[in-house]
PDB file of C-alpha atoms and ligand atoms in Angstrom:
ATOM      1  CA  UNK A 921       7.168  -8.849  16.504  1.00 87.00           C
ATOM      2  CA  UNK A 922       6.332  -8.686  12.707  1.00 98.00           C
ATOM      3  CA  UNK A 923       8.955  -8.520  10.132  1.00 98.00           C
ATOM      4  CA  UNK A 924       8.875  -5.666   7.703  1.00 98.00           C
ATOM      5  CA  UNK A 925       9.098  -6.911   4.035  1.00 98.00           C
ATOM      6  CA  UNK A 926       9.610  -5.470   0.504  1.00 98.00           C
ATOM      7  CA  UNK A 927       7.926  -7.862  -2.166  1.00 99.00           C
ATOM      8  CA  UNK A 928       8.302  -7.330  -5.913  1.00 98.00           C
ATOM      9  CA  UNK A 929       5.660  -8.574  -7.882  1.00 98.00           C
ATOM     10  CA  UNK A 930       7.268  -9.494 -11.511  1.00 98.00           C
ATOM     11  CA  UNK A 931       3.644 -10.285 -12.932  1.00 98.00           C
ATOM     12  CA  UNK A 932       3.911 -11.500 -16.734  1.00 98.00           C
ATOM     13  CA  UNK A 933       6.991  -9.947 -17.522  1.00 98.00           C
ATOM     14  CA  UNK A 934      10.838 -11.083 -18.759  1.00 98.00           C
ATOM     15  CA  UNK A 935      12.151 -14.556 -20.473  1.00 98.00           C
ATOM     16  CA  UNK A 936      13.656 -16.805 -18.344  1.00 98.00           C
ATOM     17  CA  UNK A 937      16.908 -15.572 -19.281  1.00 98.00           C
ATOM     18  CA  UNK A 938      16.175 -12.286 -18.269  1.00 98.00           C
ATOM     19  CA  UNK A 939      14.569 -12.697 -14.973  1.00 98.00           C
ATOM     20  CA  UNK A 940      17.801 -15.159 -13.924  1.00 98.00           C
ATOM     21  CA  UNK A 941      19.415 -12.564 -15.015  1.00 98.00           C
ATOM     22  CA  UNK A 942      17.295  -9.629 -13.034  1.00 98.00           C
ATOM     23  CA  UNK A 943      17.060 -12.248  -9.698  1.00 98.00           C
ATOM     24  CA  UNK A 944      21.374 -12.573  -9.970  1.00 98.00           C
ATOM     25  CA  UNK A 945      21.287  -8.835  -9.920  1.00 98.00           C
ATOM     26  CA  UNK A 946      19.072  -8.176  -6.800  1.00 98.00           C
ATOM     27  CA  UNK A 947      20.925 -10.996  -4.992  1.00 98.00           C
ATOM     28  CA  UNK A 948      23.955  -9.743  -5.698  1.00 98.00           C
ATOM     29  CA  UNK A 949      23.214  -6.190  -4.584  1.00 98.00           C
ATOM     30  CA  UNK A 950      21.581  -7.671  -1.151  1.00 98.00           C
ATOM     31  CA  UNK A 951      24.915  -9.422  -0.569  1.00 98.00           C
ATOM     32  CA  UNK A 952      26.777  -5.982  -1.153  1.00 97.00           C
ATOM     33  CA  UNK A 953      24.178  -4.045   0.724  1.00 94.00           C
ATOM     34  CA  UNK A 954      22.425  -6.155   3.666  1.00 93.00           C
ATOM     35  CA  UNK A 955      18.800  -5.177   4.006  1.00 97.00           C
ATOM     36  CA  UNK A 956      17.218  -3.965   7.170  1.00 97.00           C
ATOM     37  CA  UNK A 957      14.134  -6.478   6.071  1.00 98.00           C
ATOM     38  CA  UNK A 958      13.080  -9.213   4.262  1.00 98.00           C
ATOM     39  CA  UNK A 959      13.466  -9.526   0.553  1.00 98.00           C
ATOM     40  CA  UNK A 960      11.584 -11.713  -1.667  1.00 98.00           C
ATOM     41  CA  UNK A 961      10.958 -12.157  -5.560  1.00 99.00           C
ATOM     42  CA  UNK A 962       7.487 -13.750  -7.113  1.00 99.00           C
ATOM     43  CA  UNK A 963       8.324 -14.496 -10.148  1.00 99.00           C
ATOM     44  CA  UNK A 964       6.305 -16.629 -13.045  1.00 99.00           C
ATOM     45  CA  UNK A 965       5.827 -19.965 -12.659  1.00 98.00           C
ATOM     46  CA  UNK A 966       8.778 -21.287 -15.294  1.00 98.00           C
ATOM     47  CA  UNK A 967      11.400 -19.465 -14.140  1.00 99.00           C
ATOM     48  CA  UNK A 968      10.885 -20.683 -10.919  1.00 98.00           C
ATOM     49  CA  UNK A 969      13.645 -23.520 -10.637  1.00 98.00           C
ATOM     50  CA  UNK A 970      15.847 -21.227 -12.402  1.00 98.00           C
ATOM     51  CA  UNK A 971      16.101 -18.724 -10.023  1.00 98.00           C
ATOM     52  CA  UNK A 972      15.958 -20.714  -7.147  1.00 98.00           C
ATOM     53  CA  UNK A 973      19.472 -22.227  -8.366  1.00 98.00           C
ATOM     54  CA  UNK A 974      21.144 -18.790  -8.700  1.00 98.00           C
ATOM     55  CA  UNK A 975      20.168 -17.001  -5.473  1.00 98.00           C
ATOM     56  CA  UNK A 976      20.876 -17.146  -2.083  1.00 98.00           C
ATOM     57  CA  UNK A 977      17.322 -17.483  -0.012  1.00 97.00           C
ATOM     58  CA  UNK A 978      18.725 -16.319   2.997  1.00 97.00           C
ATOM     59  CA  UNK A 979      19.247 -13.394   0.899  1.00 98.00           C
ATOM     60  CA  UNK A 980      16.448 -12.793  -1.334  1.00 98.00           C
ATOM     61  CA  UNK A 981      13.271 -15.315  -0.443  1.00 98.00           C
ATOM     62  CA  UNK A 982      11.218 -16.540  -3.670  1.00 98.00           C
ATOM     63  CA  UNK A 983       7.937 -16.507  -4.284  1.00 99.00           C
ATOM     64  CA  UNK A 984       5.266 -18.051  -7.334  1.00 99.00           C
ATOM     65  CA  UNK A 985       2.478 -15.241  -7.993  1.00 98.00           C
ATOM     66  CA  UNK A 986      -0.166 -17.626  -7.581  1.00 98.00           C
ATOM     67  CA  UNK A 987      -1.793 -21.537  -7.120  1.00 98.00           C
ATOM     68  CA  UNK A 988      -4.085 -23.670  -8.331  1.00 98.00           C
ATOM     69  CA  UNK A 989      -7.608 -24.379  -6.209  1.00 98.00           C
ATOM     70  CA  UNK A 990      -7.001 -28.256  -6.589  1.00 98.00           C
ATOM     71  CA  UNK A 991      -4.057 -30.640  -5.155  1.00 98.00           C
ATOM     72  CA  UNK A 992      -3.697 -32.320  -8.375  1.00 98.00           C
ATOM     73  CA  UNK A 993      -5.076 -34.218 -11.445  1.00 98.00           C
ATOM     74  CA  UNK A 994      -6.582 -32.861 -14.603  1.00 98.00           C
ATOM     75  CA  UNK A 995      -6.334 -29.095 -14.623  1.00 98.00           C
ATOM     76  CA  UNK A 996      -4.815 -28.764 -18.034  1.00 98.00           C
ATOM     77  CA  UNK A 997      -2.365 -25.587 -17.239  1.00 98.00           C
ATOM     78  CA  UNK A 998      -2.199 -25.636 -13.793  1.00 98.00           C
ATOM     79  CA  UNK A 999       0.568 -25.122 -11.301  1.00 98.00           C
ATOM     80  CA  UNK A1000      -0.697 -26.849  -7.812  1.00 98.00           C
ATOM     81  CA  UNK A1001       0.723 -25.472  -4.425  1.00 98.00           C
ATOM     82  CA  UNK A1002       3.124 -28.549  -4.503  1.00 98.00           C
ATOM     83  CA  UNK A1003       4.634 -27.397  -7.596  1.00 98.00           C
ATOM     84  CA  UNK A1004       5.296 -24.257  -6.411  1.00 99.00           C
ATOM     85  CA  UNK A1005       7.084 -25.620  -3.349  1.00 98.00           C
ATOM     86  CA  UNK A1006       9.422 -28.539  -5.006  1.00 98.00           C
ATOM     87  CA  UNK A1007      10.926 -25.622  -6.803  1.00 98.00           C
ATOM     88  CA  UNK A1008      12.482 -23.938  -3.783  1.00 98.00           C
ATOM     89  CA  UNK A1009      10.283 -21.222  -3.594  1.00 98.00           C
ATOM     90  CA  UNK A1010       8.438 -20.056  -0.311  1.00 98.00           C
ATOM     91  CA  UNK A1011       6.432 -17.520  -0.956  1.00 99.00           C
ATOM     92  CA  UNK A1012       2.800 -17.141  -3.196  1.00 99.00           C
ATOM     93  CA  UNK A1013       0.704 -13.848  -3.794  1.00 99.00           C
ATOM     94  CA  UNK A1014      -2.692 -14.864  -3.654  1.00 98.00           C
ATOM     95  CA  UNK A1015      -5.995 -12.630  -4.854  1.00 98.00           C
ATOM     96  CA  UNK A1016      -3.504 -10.511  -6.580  1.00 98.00           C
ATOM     97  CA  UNK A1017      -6.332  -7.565  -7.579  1.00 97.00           C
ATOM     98  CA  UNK A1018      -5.506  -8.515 -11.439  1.00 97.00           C
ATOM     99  CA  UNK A1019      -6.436 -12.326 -10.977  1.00 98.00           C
ATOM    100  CA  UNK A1020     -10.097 -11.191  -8.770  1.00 97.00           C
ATOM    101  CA  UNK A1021     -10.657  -9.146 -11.939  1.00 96.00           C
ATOM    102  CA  UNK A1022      -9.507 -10.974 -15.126  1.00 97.00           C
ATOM    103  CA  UNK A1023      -9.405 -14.516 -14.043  1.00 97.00           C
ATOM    104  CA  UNK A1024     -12.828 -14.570 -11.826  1.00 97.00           C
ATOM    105  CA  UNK A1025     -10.801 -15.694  -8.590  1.00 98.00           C
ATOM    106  CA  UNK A1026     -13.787 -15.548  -5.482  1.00 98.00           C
ATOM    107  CA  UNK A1027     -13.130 -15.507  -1.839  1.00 98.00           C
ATOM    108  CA  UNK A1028     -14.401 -19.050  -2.063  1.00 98.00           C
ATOM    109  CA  UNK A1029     -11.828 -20.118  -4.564  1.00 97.00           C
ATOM    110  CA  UNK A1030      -9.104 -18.266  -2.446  1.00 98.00           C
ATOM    111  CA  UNK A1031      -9.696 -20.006   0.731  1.00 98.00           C
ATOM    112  CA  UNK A1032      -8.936 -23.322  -1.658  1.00 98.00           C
ATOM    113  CA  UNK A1033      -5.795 -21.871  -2.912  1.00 98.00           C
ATOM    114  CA  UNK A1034      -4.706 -20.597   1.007  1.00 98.00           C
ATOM    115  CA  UNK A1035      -5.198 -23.889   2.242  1.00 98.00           C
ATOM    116  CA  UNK A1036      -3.228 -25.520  -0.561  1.00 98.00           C
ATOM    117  CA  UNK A1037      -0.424 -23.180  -0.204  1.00 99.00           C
ATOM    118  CA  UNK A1038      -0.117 -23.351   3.856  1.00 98.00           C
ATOM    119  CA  UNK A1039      -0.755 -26.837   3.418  1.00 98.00           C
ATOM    120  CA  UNK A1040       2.826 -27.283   1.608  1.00 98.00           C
ATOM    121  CA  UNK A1041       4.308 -24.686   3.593  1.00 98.00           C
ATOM    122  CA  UNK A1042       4.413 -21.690   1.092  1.00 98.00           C
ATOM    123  CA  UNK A1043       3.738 -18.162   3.119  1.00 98.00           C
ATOM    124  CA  UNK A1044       0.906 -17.148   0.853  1.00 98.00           C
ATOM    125  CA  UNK A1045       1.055 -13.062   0.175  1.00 99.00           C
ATOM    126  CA  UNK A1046      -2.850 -12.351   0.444  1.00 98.00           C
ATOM    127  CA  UNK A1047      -3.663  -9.221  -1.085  1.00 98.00           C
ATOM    128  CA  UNK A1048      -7.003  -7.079  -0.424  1.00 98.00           C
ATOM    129  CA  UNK A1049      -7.949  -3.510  -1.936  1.00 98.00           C
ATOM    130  CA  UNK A1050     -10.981  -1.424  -3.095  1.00 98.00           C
ATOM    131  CA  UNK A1051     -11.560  -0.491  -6.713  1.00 96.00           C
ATOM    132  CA  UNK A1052     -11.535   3.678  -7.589  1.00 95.00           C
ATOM    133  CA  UNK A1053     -15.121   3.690  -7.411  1.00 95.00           C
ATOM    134  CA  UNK A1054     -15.837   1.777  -3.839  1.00 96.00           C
ATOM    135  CA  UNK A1055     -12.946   4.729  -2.415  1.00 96.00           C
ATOM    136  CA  UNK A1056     -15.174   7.331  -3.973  1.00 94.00           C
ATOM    137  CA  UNK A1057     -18.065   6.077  -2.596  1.00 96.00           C
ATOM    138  CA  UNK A1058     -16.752   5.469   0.698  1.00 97.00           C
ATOM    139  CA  UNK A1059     -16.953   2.220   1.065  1.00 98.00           C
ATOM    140  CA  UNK A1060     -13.648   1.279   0.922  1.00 98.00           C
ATOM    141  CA  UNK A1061     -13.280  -0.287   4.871  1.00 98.00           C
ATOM    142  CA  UNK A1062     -16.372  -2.066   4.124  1.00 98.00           C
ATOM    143  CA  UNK A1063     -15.023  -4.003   1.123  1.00 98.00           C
ATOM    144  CA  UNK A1064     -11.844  -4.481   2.426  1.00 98.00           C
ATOM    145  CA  UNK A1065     -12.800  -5.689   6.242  1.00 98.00           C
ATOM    146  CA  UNK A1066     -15.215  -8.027   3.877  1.00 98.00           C
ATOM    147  CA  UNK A1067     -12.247  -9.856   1.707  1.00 98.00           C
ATOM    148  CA  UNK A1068     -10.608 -10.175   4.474  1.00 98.00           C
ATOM    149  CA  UNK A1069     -13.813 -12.060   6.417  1.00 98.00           C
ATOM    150  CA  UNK A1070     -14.756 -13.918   3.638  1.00 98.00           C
ATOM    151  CA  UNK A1071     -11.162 -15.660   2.474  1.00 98.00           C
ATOM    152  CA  UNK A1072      -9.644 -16.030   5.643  1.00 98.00           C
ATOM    153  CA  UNK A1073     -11.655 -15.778   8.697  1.00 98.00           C
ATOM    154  CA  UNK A1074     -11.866 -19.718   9.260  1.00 97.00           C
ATOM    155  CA  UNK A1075      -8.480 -20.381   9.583  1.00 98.00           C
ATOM    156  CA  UNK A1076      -7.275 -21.066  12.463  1.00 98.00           C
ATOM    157  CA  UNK A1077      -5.081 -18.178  14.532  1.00 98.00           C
ATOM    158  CA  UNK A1078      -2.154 -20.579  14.356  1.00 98.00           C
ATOM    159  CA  UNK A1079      -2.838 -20.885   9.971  1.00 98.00           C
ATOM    160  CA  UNK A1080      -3.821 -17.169  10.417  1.00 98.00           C
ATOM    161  CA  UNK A1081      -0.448 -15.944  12.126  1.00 98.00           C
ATOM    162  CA  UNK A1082       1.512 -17.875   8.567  1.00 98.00           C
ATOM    163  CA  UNK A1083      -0.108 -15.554   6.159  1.00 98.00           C
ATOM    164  CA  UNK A1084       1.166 -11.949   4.987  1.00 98.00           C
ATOM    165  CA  UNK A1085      -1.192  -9.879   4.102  1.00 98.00           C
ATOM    166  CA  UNK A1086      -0.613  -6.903   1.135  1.00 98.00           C
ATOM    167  CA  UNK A1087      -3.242  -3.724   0.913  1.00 98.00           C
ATOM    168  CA  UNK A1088      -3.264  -3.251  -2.877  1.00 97.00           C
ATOM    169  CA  UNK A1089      -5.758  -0.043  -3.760  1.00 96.00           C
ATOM    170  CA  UNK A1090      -6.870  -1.099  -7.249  1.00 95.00           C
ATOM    171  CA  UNK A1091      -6.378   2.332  -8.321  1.00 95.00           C
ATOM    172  CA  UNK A1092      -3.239   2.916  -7.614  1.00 94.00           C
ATOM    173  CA  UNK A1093      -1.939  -0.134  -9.498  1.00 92.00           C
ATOM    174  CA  UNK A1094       0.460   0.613 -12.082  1.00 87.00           C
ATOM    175  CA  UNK A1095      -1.024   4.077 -12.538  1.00 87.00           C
ATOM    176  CA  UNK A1096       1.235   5.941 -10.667  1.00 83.00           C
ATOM    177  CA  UNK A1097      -1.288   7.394  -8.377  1.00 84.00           C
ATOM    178  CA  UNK A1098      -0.057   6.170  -4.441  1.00 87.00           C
ATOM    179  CA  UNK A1099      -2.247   5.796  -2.098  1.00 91.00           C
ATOM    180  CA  UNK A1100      -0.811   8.465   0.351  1.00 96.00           C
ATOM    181  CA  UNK A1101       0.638   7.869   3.395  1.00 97.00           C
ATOM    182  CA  UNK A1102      -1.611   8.983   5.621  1.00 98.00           C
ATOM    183  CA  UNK A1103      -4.537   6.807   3.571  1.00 97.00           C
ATOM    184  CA  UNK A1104      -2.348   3.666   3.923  1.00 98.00           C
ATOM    185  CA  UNK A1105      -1.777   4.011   7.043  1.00 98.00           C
ATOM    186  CA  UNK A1106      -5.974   4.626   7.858  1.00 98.00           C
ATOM    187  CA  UNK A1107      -6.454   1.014   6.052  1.00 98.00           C
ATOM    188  CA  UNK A1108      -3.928  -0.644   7.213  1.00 98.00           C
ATOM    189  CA  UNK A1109      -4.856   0.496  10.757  1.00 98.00           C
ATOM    190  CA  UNK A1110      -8.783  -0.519   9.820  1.00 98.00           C
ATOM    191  CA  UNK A1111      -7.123  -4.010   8.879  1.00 98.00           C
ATOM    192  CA  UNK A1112      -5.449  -4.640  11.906  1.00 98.00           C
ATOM    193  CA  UNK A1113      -8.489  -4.010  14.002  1.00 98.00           C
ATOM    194  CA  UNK A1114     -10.131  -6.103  12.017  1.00 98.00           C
ATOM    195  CA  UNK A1115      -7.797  -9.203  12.780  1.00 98.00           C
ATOM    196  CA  UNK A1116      -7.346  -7.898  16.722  1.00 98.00           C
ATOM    197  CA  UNK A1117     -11.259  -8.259  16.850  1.00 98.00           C
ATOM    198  CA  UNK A1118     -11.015 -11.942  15.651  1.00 98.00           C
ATOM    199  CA  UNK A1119      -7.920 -13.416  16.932  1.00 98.00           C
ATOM    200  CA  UNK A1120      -7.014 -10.839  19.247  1.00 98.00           C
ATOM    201  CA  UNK A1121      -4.367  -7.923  19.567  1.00 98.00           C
ATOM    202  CA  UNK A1122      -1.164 -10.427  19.741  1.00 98.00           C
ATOM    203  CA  UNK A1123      -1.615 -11.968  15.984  1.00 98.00           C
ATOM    204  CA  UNK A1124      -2.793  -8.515  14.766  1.00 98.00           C
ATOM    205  CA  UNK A1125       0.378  -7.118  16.017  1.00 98.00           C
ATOM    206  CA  UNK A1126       2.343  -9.963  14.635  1.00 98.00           C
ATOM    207  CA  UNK A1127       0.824  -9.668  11.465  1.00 98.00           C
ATOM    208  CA  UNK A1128       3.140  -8.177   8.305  1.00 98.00           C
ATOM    209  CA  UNK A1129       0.352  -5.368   6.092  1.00 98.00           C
ATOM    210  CA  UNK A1130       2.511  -4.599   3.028  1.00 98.00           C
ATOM    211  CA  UNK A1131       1.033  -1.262   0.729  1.00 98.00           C
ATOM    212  CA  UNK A1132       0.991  -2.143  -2.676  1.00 97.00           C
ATOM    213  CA  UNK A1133       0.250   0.555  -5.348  1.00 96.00           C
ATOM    214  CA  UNK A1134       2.542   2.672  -7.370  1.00 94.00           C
ATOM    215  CA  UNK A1135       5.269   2.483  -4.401  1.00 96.00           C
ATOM    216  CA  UNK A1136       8.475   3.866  -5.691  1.00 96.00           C
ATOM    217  CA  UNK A1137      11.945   4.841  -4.372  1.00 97.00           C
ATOM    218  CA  UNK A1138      10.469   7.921  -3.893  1.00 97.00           C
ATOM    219  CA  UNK A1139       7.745   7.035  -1.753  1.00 96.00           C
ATOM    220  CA  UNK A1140       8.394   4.438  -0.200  1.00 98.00           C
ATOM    221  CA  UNK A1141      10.255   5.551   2.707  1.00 98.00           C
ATOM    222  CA  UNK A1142       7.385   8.131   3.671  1.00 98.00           C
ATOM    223  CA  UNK A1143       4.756   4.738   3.213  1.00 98.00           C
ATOM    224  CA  UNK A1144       6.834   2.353   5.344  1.00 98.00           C
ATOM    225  CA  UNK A1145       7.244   5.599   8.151  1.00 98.00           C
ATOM    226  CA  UNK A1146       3.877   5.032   9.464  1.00 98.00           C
ATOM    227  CA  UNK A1147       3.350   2.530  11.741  1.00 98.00           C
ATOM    228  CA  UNK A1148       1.112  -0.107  10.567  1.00 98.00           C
ATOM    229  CA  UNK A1149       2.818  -0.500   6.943  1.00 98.00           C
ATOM    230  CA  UNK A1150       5.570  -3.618   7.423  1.00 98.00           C
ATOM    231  CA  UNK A1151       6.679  -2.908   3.621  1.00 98.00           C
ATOM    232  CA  UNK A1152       6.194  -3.190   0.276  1.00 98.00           C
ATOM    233  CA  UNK A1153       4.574  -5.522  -2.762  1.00 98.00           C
ATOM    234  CA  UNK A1154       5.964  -3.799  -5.649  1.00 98.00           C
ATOM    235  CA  UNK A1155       5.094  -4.438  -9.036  1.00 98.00           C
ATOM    236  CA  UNK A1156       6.785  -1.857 -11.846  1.00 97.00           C
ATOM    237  CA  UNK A1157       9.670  -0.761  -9.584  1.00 98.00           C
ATOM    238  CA  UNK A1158      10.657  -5.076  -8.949  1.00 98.00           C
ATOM    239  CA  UNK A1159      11.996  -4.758 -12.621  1.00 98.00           C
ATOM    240  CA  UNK A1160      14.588  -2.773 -11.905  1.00 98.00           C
ATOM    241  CA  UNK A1161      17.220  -4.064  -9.434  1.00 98.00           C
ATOM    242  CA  UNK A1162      18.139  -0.339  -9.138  1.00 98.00           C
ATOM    243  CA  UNK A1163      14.672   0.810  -8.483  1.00 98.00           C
ATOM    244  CA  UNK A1164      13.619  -2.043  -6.021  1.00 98.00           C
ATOM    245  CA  UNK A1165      16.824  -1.709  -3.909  1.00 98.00           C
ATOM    246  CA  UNK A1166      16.055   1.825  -3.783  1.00 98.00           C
ATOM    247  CA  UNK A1167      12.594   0.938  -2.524  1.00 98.00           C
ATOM    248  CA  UNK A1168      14.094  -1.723  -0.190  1.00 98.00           C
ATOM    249  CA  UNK A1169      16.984   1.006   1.342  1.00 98.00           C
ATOM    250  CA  UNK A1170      14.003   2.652   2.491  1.00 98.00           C
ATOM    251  CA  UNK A1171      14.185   0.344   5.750  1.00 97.00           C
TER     252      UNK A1171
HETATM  253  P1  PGA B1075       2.623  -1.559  -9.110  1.00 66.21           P
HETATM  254  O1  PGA B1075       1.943  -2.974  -8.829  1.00 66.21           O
HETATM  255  O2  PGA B1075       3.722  -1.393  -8.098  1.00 66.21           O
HETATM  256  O3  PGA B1075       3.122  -1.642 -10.517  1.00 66.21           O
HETATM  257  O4  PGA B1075       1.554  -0.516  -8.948  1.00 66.21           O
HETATM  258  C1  PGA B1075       1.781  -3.451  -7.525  1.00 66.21           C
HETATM  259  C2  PGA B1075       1.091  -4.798  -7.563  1.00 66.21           C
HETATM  260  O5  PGA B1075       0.178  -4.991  -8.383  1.00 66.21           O
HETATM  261  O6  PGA B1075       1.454  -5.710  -6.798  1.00 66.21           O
END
């Protein structure tokens, strides 16, 4: 069955000295307080190696926040897939809303980046979600079921059944406006059909959907209630330990 799992998303944010310093503090408080799911970090690329060496994986699993499109060669400040991996880490979010939108990432360089990542054995962290104006306009399942066909609809089930997939409304991204959870559930629900009527029920049902949006100690527990919402990618609340063990007590 799938796992449920709380994600925090760092994005561009602390020195490496802090975010050793933030990663010792959530792996400490997971070894005081065992978590009822899995826990991972994405973190920037160069404090990678750093963490890795102060925390406990079984623990608290590490992730980058995204890959290049290319194995390797002249892609003056790129990080490939392989890099990623020979630093320890496991994990990579991939069409993270805020790359789609400021860095021009397409469904066609995605499938690139998915391949690269499963290719070295990184669980890539694919996230899908409608802008404000595509849920006002109601075509929200549309858009999403879309992404979803367009990045990762020729792997194959066994590639498929690696991924973890994260529902990230644009508009509730760092604006502290949740999704509620009766509208995460809806979409998360319309996503799992989607992947039942392509690969059939079993992988759907294996399949992890993590809400990402605004979640918060103080939502998180009604999110992760409903049934097809396996957990969390958190961005603002990963920055505290105190918030994002809050968020991950919710399990
Ligand atoms: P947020 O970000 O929790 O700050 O809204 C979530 C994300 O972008 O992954």
């Amino acid at each position: 069955m799938r796992k449920n799992i709380v994600a925090g998303n760092w994005k561009m944010n602390t020195t490496v000295a802090e975010g050793v310093a933030l990663a010792k503090e959530v792996n400490d408080a997971l070894a005081q307080n065992k978590a009822n799911c899995d826990v991972v970090i994405c973190v920037p690329f160069t404090h990678l190696a750093s963490v890795a060496a102060v925390i406990d994986q079984n623990l608290l699993g590490l992730g980058a926040e995204n890959c290049a499109d290319h194995t390797s060669g002249a892609y003056t400040g790129e990080v490939s897939a392989s890099m990623v991996a020979s630093t320890g880490a496991k994990y990579v979010i991939l069409g993270h809303s805020e790359r789609r939108q400021y860095y021009g990432e397409t469904s066609a360089t995605l499938r690139e980046k998915i391949a690269l990542a499963l290719a070295n054995n990184l669980t890539p962290i694919f996230c899908i979600g409608e802008v404000l104006a595509e849920r006002e306009n109601g075509t929200y399942n549309d858009v999403v079921k879309a992404q979803i066909e367009e990045a990762l609809f020729d792997l194959s089930a066994e590639d498929f059944s690696k991924l973890v997939l994260a529902y990230e409304p644009v508009w509730a991204i760092g604006t502290g406006k949740t999704a509620t959870a009766d509208q995460a559930e809806d979409m998360h629900a319309h996503i799992r059909a989607t992947i039942a009527a392509k690969y059939g029920q079993e992988v759907a049902d294996n399949t992890s959907i993590l809400y990402g949006g605004s979640c918060k100690p103080s939502n998180a527990a009604e999110l992760f209630a409903k049934p097809d919402v396996d957990g969390g990618l958190i961005g603002g609340a990963s920055l505290k330990c105190a918030d994002f063990m809050g968020i991950v007590s919710a399990f």
